[in-house]
Amino acid sequence: MSKSSFSKLNFLVLTTFLLWIKTYIVYKTSFDIKIESVMQEFILFINPLSFLLFVFGLAFFLKEKHRNAYIITVSVFTSLILFANVVFYRFFNDFLTIPVLFQTSNMGDLGSSLTELFKFTDLLLFSDIILVILIMKLRPQFASMETFTRKERKSYFIIVAAVFFFNLGLAEIQRPQLLTRTFDREMLVKNIGTYNYHIYDIVLQSKSSAQRALADSSSFVEIENYIKANQKKPNDDLFGVARGKNVILLSLESTQSFVINETIDGEEITPFLNDFIGESFYFDNFYHQTGQGKTSDSEFLLDNSLYPLGRGAVFFTHSGNEFNATPEILKDNGYYTSVLHANNKSFWNRDIMYDTLGYDRFFEISDYEVNEENSIGWGLKDLEFFDQSIEHLKSQPQPFYSKFITLTNHFPFELNEEDKMINEFTSNSRTLNRYFPTVRYQDEAVKNFITRLKEAGLYEDSIIIIYGDHYGISENHNVAMGKFLGREVTPFESVQLQRVPFIVHIPGITDKKPELFSQVSGQIDLKPTILHLLGISTENDIQFGSDVFSDQKMPFTVLRDGSFITDDYVFTKNTCYDKSTGDEIDQVNCEPYMEKAKQELDYSDQIVYGDLLRFYNGTSYTEDQGFPKILDK
Ligand code: GP9
Ligand code: MN
């Protein structure tokens, strides 16, 4: 007599159940996953299920005699994945990724300590498999899975799909754009589960490997010609003006230019920055050029002078590429390089990408004392962050290149009452209303930081570069924003709102002769600008930006969505605007730049997708790749 559909599933249900519960226990005991609500706990609990049901369900397609062997193989394999993650996590506080598996430098650290990392209790990870084998031996009747009808199989996989989409749906509600933006491995594991996360990682990896393999290397000749043709001579007076000095970069979270020199109820929003600008070179037409990778995109622009990608975060998708980033260049010039940011190190895949870019040290959350009192919103408050960072800064060899990334002025712009130094704005957008007090708070934190730098004796020997990372107020708040600006937010205004502050402060120079620069520029220009100030030539670099101080600098900046800005025009959403009036004008005016805008983004994408810099050794194509030697040096 054949079993009913349900009792046929007995054995499969049992094995799935065991692995499911085991995975959840591992989540709770071996990983440090932050759970903030009952819903998040629920998602974490159900997230291993869809994958397990799916892989075990594949047993239906096998001959009966092979099914049990398959079930055991899957159990062993998934347990091994869990085990590998547990051991890896113990050491790196992070989940495995495919590139990491092949990144020998990481593994080198593990090396001899592997035996120490292994705990006897890890063997418990395999206990359910022993149970399953025992059942097979002792209760073969229970463990036999009879053949399923086509209809039964179909229903089963429909249920599996439903479980998967239910999980994904809940995850998307918790974290919109989870898969397209790929924020953080912890968030992925928390929302879609370890197993689905690994599949996702494999898909990402194979996609970029395929694009890399198919890269048309000859196109690099054209790209290099374009870059060389657009190269600008550095400014004679400023080239090398900060030679050998420390570089302190401040990436200001979500800080747009519209807050500079503005007030709320008569109070300045950024009193310190307003003063500091008066002792610095300030750029009031400087644009962020980030895409979905937000802060990480701005970091990518800063260190590579390449554009981030149109979709996804390049920090995640192409962390295995060859780059010629500022930290690497500076290392050759005797610099020590670091990033200081009090967040989870795997956020934006930073821990991996920073290695690729050549940073010596990443001071991340575990390098800071973070507790309930000194945190708000996304984590450590900026004031605390800077205060605690001074010791890290002092511990570094000089000269250094150190990037600080602030956090408090991040959506949803939360702040303790005692930290509110100005009023909220009044409009129908709570987001915009709250934005001003957090910007004000950040301003205070920067002020405090500069004081600390002086006290630590680090100020005089450093140059300080401050820039906003990306917008903080999205187009969803246009009505409220219009109220603040006193004019309607048209597509033209929206582009103008992509301006972020850019300040270059060179003690002994800019305080004596501050200057306002109103030429159009963007984050793509940071790298050559900084390197030239330090007296390092970028003549042989593959980069799309140019030195903002160069007399030859072209007034042209393209945003990641293809919009562009020149001295006279703004082009966005297929419309050309007169920059001085904001009026729509004939498309012909913008036409001369349209091709260039497309070309820049396209060439940069070709470099990233094709990993083309692996063929370039800084002065010429490597000959063993069969490339012509372009530059005879
Ligand atoms: C996270 C911080 C904020 O570490 O950089 O990221 P964002 O959401 O602004 O890209
Ligand atoms: Mn940011």
Short mmCIF file of C-alpha atoms in Angstrom, two decimals, residues 225-546:
data_model
loop_
_atom_site.label_atom_id
_atom_site.label_comp_id
_atom_site.label_asym_id
_atom_site.label_seq_id
_atom_site.Cartn_x
_atom_site.Cartn_y
_atom_site.Cartn_z
CA ASN A 225 43.46 57.60 -25.46
CA TYR A 226 40.36 59.35 -24.16
CA ILE A 227 41.89 59.78 -20.70
CA LYS A 228 45.21 61.05 -22.02
CA ALA A 229 43.43 63.49 -24.32
CA ASN A 230 41.53 64.91 -21.34
CA GLN A 231 44.49 65.20 -19.03
CA LYS A 232 45.02 68.60 -17.39
CA LYS A 233 48.19 70.21 -16.17
CA PRO A 234 48.34 70.76 -12.40
CA ASN A 235 48.32 74.26 -10.99
CA ASP A 236 51.94 75.45 -10.78
CA ASP A 237 51.49 77.31 -7.49
CA LEU A 238 49.65 74.58 -5.65
CA PHE A 239 51.38 71.45 -6.93
CA GLY A 240 53.30 70.01 -3.97
CA VAL A 241 52.18 72.72 -1.58
CA ALA A 242 51.37 70.06 1.05
CA ARG A 243 54.21 67.69 0.26
CA GLY A 244 54.84 65.23 3.08
CA LYS A 245 51.92 66.48 5.19
CA ASN A 246 49.32 64.24 6.80
CA VAL A 247 46.01 64.08 4.98
CA ILE A 248 42.91 64.08 7.15
CA LEU A 249 39.73 63.43 5.20
CA LEU A 250 36.32 63.99 6.72
CA SER A 251 33.43 62.35 4.94
CA LEU A 252 30.32 64.11 6.25
CA GLU A 253 27.31 61.84 6.30
CA SER A 254 24.38 62.98 4.14
CA THR A 255 25.58 66.58 4.16
CA GLN A 256 24.35 68.72 1.28
CA SER A 257 25.50 72.23 0.44
CA PHE A 258 22.10 73.83 1.00
CA VAL A 259 22.72 73.92 4.76
CA ILE A 260 25.90 76.00 4.44
CA ASN A 261 25.49 79.63 5.51
CA GLU A 262 21.79 79.08 6.21
CA THR A 263 19.78 79.49 9.40
CA ILE A 264 16.81 77.96 11.20
CA ASP A 265 14.94 80.45 13.40
CA GLY A 266 17.90 82.78 13.10
CA GLU A 267 20.45 80.17 14.23
CA GLU A 268 23.21 79.04 11.90
CA ILE A 269 22.94 75.37 10.89
CA THR A 270 26.68 74.96 10.41
CA PRO A 271 28.34 77.77 12.39
CA PHE A 272 31.69 76.03 12.57
CA LEU A 273 31.89 75.05 8.91
CA ASN A 274 30.84 78.56 7.92
CA ASP A 275 33.80 79.95 9.84
CA PHE A 276 36.14 77.22 8.68
CA ILE A 277 35.23 77.94 5.06
CA GLY A 278 36.47 81.46 5.75
CA GLU A 279 39.92 79.98 6.40
CA SER A 280 39.87 77.50 3.55
CA PHE A 281 39.40 76.91 -0.13
CA TYR A 282 35.70 76.27 -0.53
CA PHE A 283 33.86 74.86 -3.53
CA ASP A 284 30.21 75.77 -3.76
CA ASN A 285 29.53 73.96 -7.03
CA PHE A 286 30.84 70.55 -6.06
CA TYR A 287 28.60 67.54 -6.71
CA HIS A 288 28.37 64.07 -5.25
CA GLN A 289 28.30 61.40 -7.94
CA THR A 290 27.16 58.39 -5.98
CA GLY A 291 24.67 55.70 -6.91
CA GLN A 292 23.10 52.91 -4.90
CA GLY A 293 26.32 52.31 -2.97
CA LYS A 294 25.90 55.67 -1.20
CA THR A 295 28.81 56.26 1.24
CA SER A 296 30.84 53.44 -0.26
CA ASP A 297 30.39 54.93 -3.73
CA SER A 298 31.75 58.25 -2.51
CA GLU A 299 34.75 56.40 -1.09
CA PHE A 300 35.22 54.64 -4.40
CA LEU A 301 35.16 57.95 -6.26
CA LEU A 302 37.56 59.50 -3.76
CA ASP A 303 40.19 56.79 -3.92
CA ASN A 304 40.00 55.78 -7.57
CA SER A 305 38.65 58.69 -9.58
CA LEU A 306 36.45 56.12 -11.31
CA TYR A 307 32.66 56.23 -11.33
CA PRO A 308 30.70 53.86 -9.13
CA LEU A 309 28.24 51.54 -10.88
CA GLY A 310 24.76 52.27 -12.17
CA ARG A 311 23.34 49.47 -10.06
CA GLY A 312 24.57 47.76 -6.93
CA ALA A 313 27.55 48.82 -4.86
CA VAL A 314 30.92 48.43 -6.54
CA PHE A 315 32.41 47.83 -3.09
CA PHE A 316 30.45 44.60 -3.08
CA THR A 317 30.44 43.56 -6.69
CA HIS A 318 34.06 44.24 -7.67
CA SER A 319 36.14 44.06 -4.53
CA GLY A 320 38.40 41.53 -6.25
CA ASN A 321 39.41 43.91 -9.03
CA GLU A 322 42.79 45.43 -9.58
CA PHE A 323 42.79 49.15 -8.76
CA ASN A 324 45.41 51.82 -8.51
CA ALA A 325 43.92 53.58 -5.52
CA THR A 326 45.24 56.55 -3.56
CA PRO A 327 46.32 54.42 -0.54
CA GLU A 328 48.51 52.26 -2.80
CA ILE A 329 50.02 55.28 -4.49
CA LEU A 330 50.65 56.97 -1.16
CA LYS A 331 52.24 53.86 0.28
CA ASP A 332 54.88 54.12 -2.45
CA ASN A 333 55.40 57.67 -1.24
CA GLY A 334 56.02 56.74 2.38
CA TYR A 335 52.50 57.22 3.75
CA TYR A 336 50.55 55.18 6.27
CA THR A 337 46.88 54.89 5.32
CA SER A 338 43.77 54.22 7.36
CA VAL A 339 40.02 54.56 7.65
CA LEU A 340 38.19 55.34 10.87
CA HIS A 341 34.50 54.53 11.04
CA ALA A 342 32.58 53.23 14.05
CA ASN A 343 30.36 50.78 12.22
CA ASN A 344 30.31 47.07 11.53
CA LYS A 345 33.40 46.44 9.38
CA SER A 346 31.53 44.33 6.85
CA PHE A 347 29.07 47.11 6.08
CA TRP A 348 29.49 47.91 2.40
CA ASN A 349 32.04 45.08 2.34
CA ARG A 350 34.54 47.61 3.59
CA ASP A 351 36.83 45.13 5.31
CA ILE A 352 37.46 43.37 2.01
CA MET A 353 37.48 46.41 -0.25
CA TYR A 354 39.88 48.35 1.97
CA ASP A 355 42.39 45.52 1.59
CA THR A 356 41.98 45.72 -2.16
CA LEU A 357 42.44 49.48 -2.16
CA GLY A 358 45.59 49.08 -0.08
CA TYR A 359 44.63 50.59 3.28
CA ASP A 360 46.99 49.68 6.11
CA ARG A 361 44.42 49.82 8.89
CA PHE A 362 40.66 50.01 9.38
CA PHE A 363 39.58 51.26 12.80
CA GLU A 364 36.04 49.89 12.98
CA ILE A 365 33.42 49.36 15.66
CA SER A 366 35.52 46.98 17.74
CA ASP A 367 38.23 49.66 18.04
CA TYR A 368 35.75 51.94 19.80
CA GLU A 369 34.01 51.89 23.13
CA VAL A 370 30.37 51.86 22.10
CA ASN A 371 27.56 51.69 24.62
CA GLU A 372 23.96 52.70 25.07
CA GLU A 373 24.85 56.14 26.46
CA ASN A 374 27.23 57.23 23.74
CA SER A 375 25.17 55.94 20.81
CA ILE A 376 22.21 57.13 18.82
CA GLY A 377 20.60 55.94 15.60
CA TRP A 378 23.25 54.11 13.60
CA GLY A 379 25.74 53.91 16.43
CA LEU A 380 28.49 55.87 18.14
CA LYS A 381 27.74 59.60 18.25
CA ASP A 382 30.07 61.73 16.13
CA LEU A 383 31.45 63.70 19.08
CA GLU A 384 32.45 60.48 20.82
CA PHE A 385 33.72 59.04 17.58
CA PHE A 386 36.13 61.91 17.02
CA ASP A 387 37.18 62.01 20.66
CA GLN A 388 38.03 58.33 20.70
CA SER A 389 39.69 58.55 17.29
CA ILE A 390 42.38 60.95 18.42
CA GLU A 391 44.29 58.15 20.17
CA HIS A 392 44.12 56.01 17.05
CA LEU A 393 45.40 58.89 14.99
CA LYS A 394 48.26 59.50 17.38
CA SER A 395 49.21 55.82 17.24
CA GLN A 396 49.89 56.00 13.51
CA PRO A 397 53.23 56.61 11.85
CA GLN A 398 53.42 59.93 9.99
CA PRO A 399 52.79 61.05 7.36
CA PHE A 400 49.37 59.42 7.21
CA TYR A 401 46.32 59.54 4.99
CA SER A 402 43.31 58.95 7.23
CA LYS A 403 39.67 59.01 6.28
CA PHE A 404 37.01 59.66 8.93
CA ILE A 405 33.43 58.71 8.15
CA THR A 406 30.76 60.30 10.35
CA LEU A 407 27.47 58.62 11.16
CA THR A 408 25.10 60.68 13.30
CA ASN A 409 23.65 62.69 10.43
CA HIS A 410 22.19 59.57 8.84
CA PHE A 411 18.57 58.94 8.04
CA PRO A 412 16.30 58.88 10.10
CA PHE A 413 18.27 61.72 11.75
CA GLU A 414 17.74 60.78 15.38
CA LEU A 415 19.23 62.85 18.16
CA ASN A 416 18.96 62.99 21.96
CA GLU A 417 17.23 66.06 23.34
CA GLU A 418 20.42 67.28 25.02
CA ASP A 419 22.29 67.22 21.70
CA LYS A 420 19.78 69.40 19.89
CA MET A 421 21.39 72.79 19.43
CA ILE A 422 18.89 74.25 17.00
CA ASN A 423 15.19 73.83 16.42
CA GLU A 424 13.69 71.39 14.01
CA PHE A 425 12.25 72.83 10.83
CA THR A 426 8.48 72.91 10.48
CA SER A 427 7.10 71.25 7.38
CA ASN A 428 5.14 68.16 6.43
CA SER A 429 8.37 66.11 6.28
CA ARG A 430 9.57 64.82 9.63
CA THR A 431 12.72 63.69 7.90
CA LEU A 432 13.63 67.15 6.68
CA ASN A 433 12.58 68.71 9.98
CA ARG A 434 14.92 66.47 11.95
CA TYR A 435 17.76 66.83 9.47
CA PHE A 436 18.80 70.31 10.62
CA PRO A 437 19.51 69.51 14.30
CA THR A 438 21.62 66.48 13.31
CA VAL A 439 23.60 68.54 10.77
CA ARG A 440 24.10 71.12 13.53
CA TYR A 441 25.29 68.39 15.89
CA GLN A 442 27.75 67.07 13.31
CA ASP A 443 29.08 70.60 12.83
CA GLU A 444 29.79 70.77 16.57
CA ALA A 445 31.54 67.40 16.42
CA VAL A 446 33.81 68.61 13.60
CA LYS A 447 34.61 71.77 15.54
CA ASN A 448 35.54 69.69 18.53
CA PHE A 449 37.68 67.43 16.35
CA ILE A 450 39.70 70.32 14.95
CA THR A 451 40.33 71.53 18.52
CA ARG A 452 41.49 68.04 19.52
CA LEU A 453 43.80 67.89 16.50
CA LYS A 454 45.40 71.13 17.62
CA GLU A 455 45.77 69.86 21.19
CA ALA A 456 47.35 66.66 19.91
CA GLY A 457 49.86 68.66 17.88
CA LEU A 458 48.63 67.09 14.66
CA TYR A 459 46.98 70.11 13.08
CA GLU A 460 49.99 72.02 11.78
CA ASP A 461 51.42 69.08 9.87
CA SER A 462 48.16 68.09 8.26
CA ILE A 463 45.86 69.19 5.50
CA ILE A 464 42.17 68.76 6.15
CA ILE A 465 39.80 67.83 3.36
CA ILE A 466 36.10 67.85 4.11
CA TYR A 467 33.37 66.67 1.74
CA GLY A 468 29.73 65.58 1.89
CA ASP A 469 29.25 61.94 0.89
CA HIS A 470 25.84 62.13 -0.81
CA TYR A 471 22.37 63.64 -0.45
CA GLY A 472 20.49 63.19 2.81
CA ILE A 473 17.09 64.42 1.71
CA SER A 474 15.58 62.49 -1.17
CA GLU A 475 13.10 63.70 -3.76
CA ASN A 476 10.29 62.27 -1.63
CA HIS A 477 10.57 65.44 0.42
CA ASN A 478 10.41 67.93 -2.42
CA VAL A 479 7.43 69.83 -1.08
CA ALA A 480 9.03 70.37 2.32
CA MET A 481 12.36 71.16 0.68
CA GLY A 482 10.63 73.72 -1.52
CA LYS A 483 9.32 75.35 1.62
CA PHE A 484 12.82 75.61 3.06
CA LEU A 485 14.37 76.92 -0.16
CA GLY A 486 11.50 79.27 -0.85
CA ARG A 487 11.09 77.95 -4.39
CA GLU A 488 9.65 74.89 -6.07
CA VAL A 489 11.93 71.86 -6.43
CA THR A 490 11.96 71.29 -10.19
CA PRO A 491 14.17 68.64 -11.83
CA PHE A 492 16.69 71.46 -12.31
CA GLU A 493 16.64 72.24 -8.56
CA SER A 494 16.94 68.55 -7.77
CA VAL A 495 20.24 68.41 -9.64
CA GLN A 496 21.43 71.54 -7.87
CA LEU A 497 20.54 69.88 -4.58
CA GLN A 498 23.14 67.21 -5.34
CA ARG A 499 25.81 69.71 -4.39
CA VAL A 500 27.75 68.76 -1.30
CA PRO A 501 30.30 70.88 0.57
CA PHE A 502 33.94 70.52 -0.38
CA ILE A 503 36.55 72.24 1.77
CA VAL A 504 40.34 72.17 1.44
CA HIS A 505 42.11 73.49 4.52
CA ILE A 506 45.87 73.89 4.47
CA PRO A 507 47.18 75.40 7.72
CA GLY A 508 49.47 78.32 7.04
CA ILE A 509 48.14 78.79 3.52
CA THR A 510 44.37 78.80 3.22
CA ASP A 511 43.87 80.61 6.53
CA LYS A 512 45.99 83.43 5.15
CA LYS A 513 44.38 83.44 1.74
CA PRO A 514 40.98 81.75 1.75
CA GLU A 515 39.26 81.47 -1.58
CA LEU A 516 35.85 80.59 -2.98
CA PHE A 517 35.86 78.41 -6.09
CA SER A 518 32.64 78.31 -8.03
CA GLN A 519 33.71 76.20 -11.00
CA VAL A 520 31.79 72.99 -11.45
CA SER A 521 33.50 69.93 -9.98
CA GLY A 522 32.67 66.64 -8.32
CA GLN A 523 33.90 63.77 -6.19
CA ILE A 524 35.62 62.26 -9.23
CA ASP A 525 38.11 65.15 -8.99
CA LEU A 526 39.20 64.46 -5.40
CA LYS A 527 41.97 62.00 -6.15
CA PRO A 528 44.03 64.05 -8.63
CA THR A 529 43.43 67.18 -6.55
CA ILE A 530 44.77 65.60 -3.36
CA LEU A 531 47.69 63.87 -5.05
CA HIS A 532 48.76 67.09 -6.76
CA LEU A 533 48.66 69.02 -3.48
CA LEU A 534 51.03 66.37 -2.13
CA GLY A 535 53.28 66.82 -5.14
CA ILE A 536 52.53 63.44 -6.67
CA SER A 537 52.06 63.33 -10.42
CA THR A 538 48.97 61.60 -11.82
CA GLU A 539 50.19 61.75 -15.39
CA ASN A 540 50.14 57.99 -15.79
CA ASP A 541 47.00 57.30 -13.78
CA ILE A 542 43.83 56.02 -15.30
CA GLN A 543 41.32 58.47 -13.89
CA PHE A 544 38.29 60.44 -15.03
CA GLY A 545 38.60 63.41 -12.73
CA SER A 546 40.96 66.32 -12.88
#
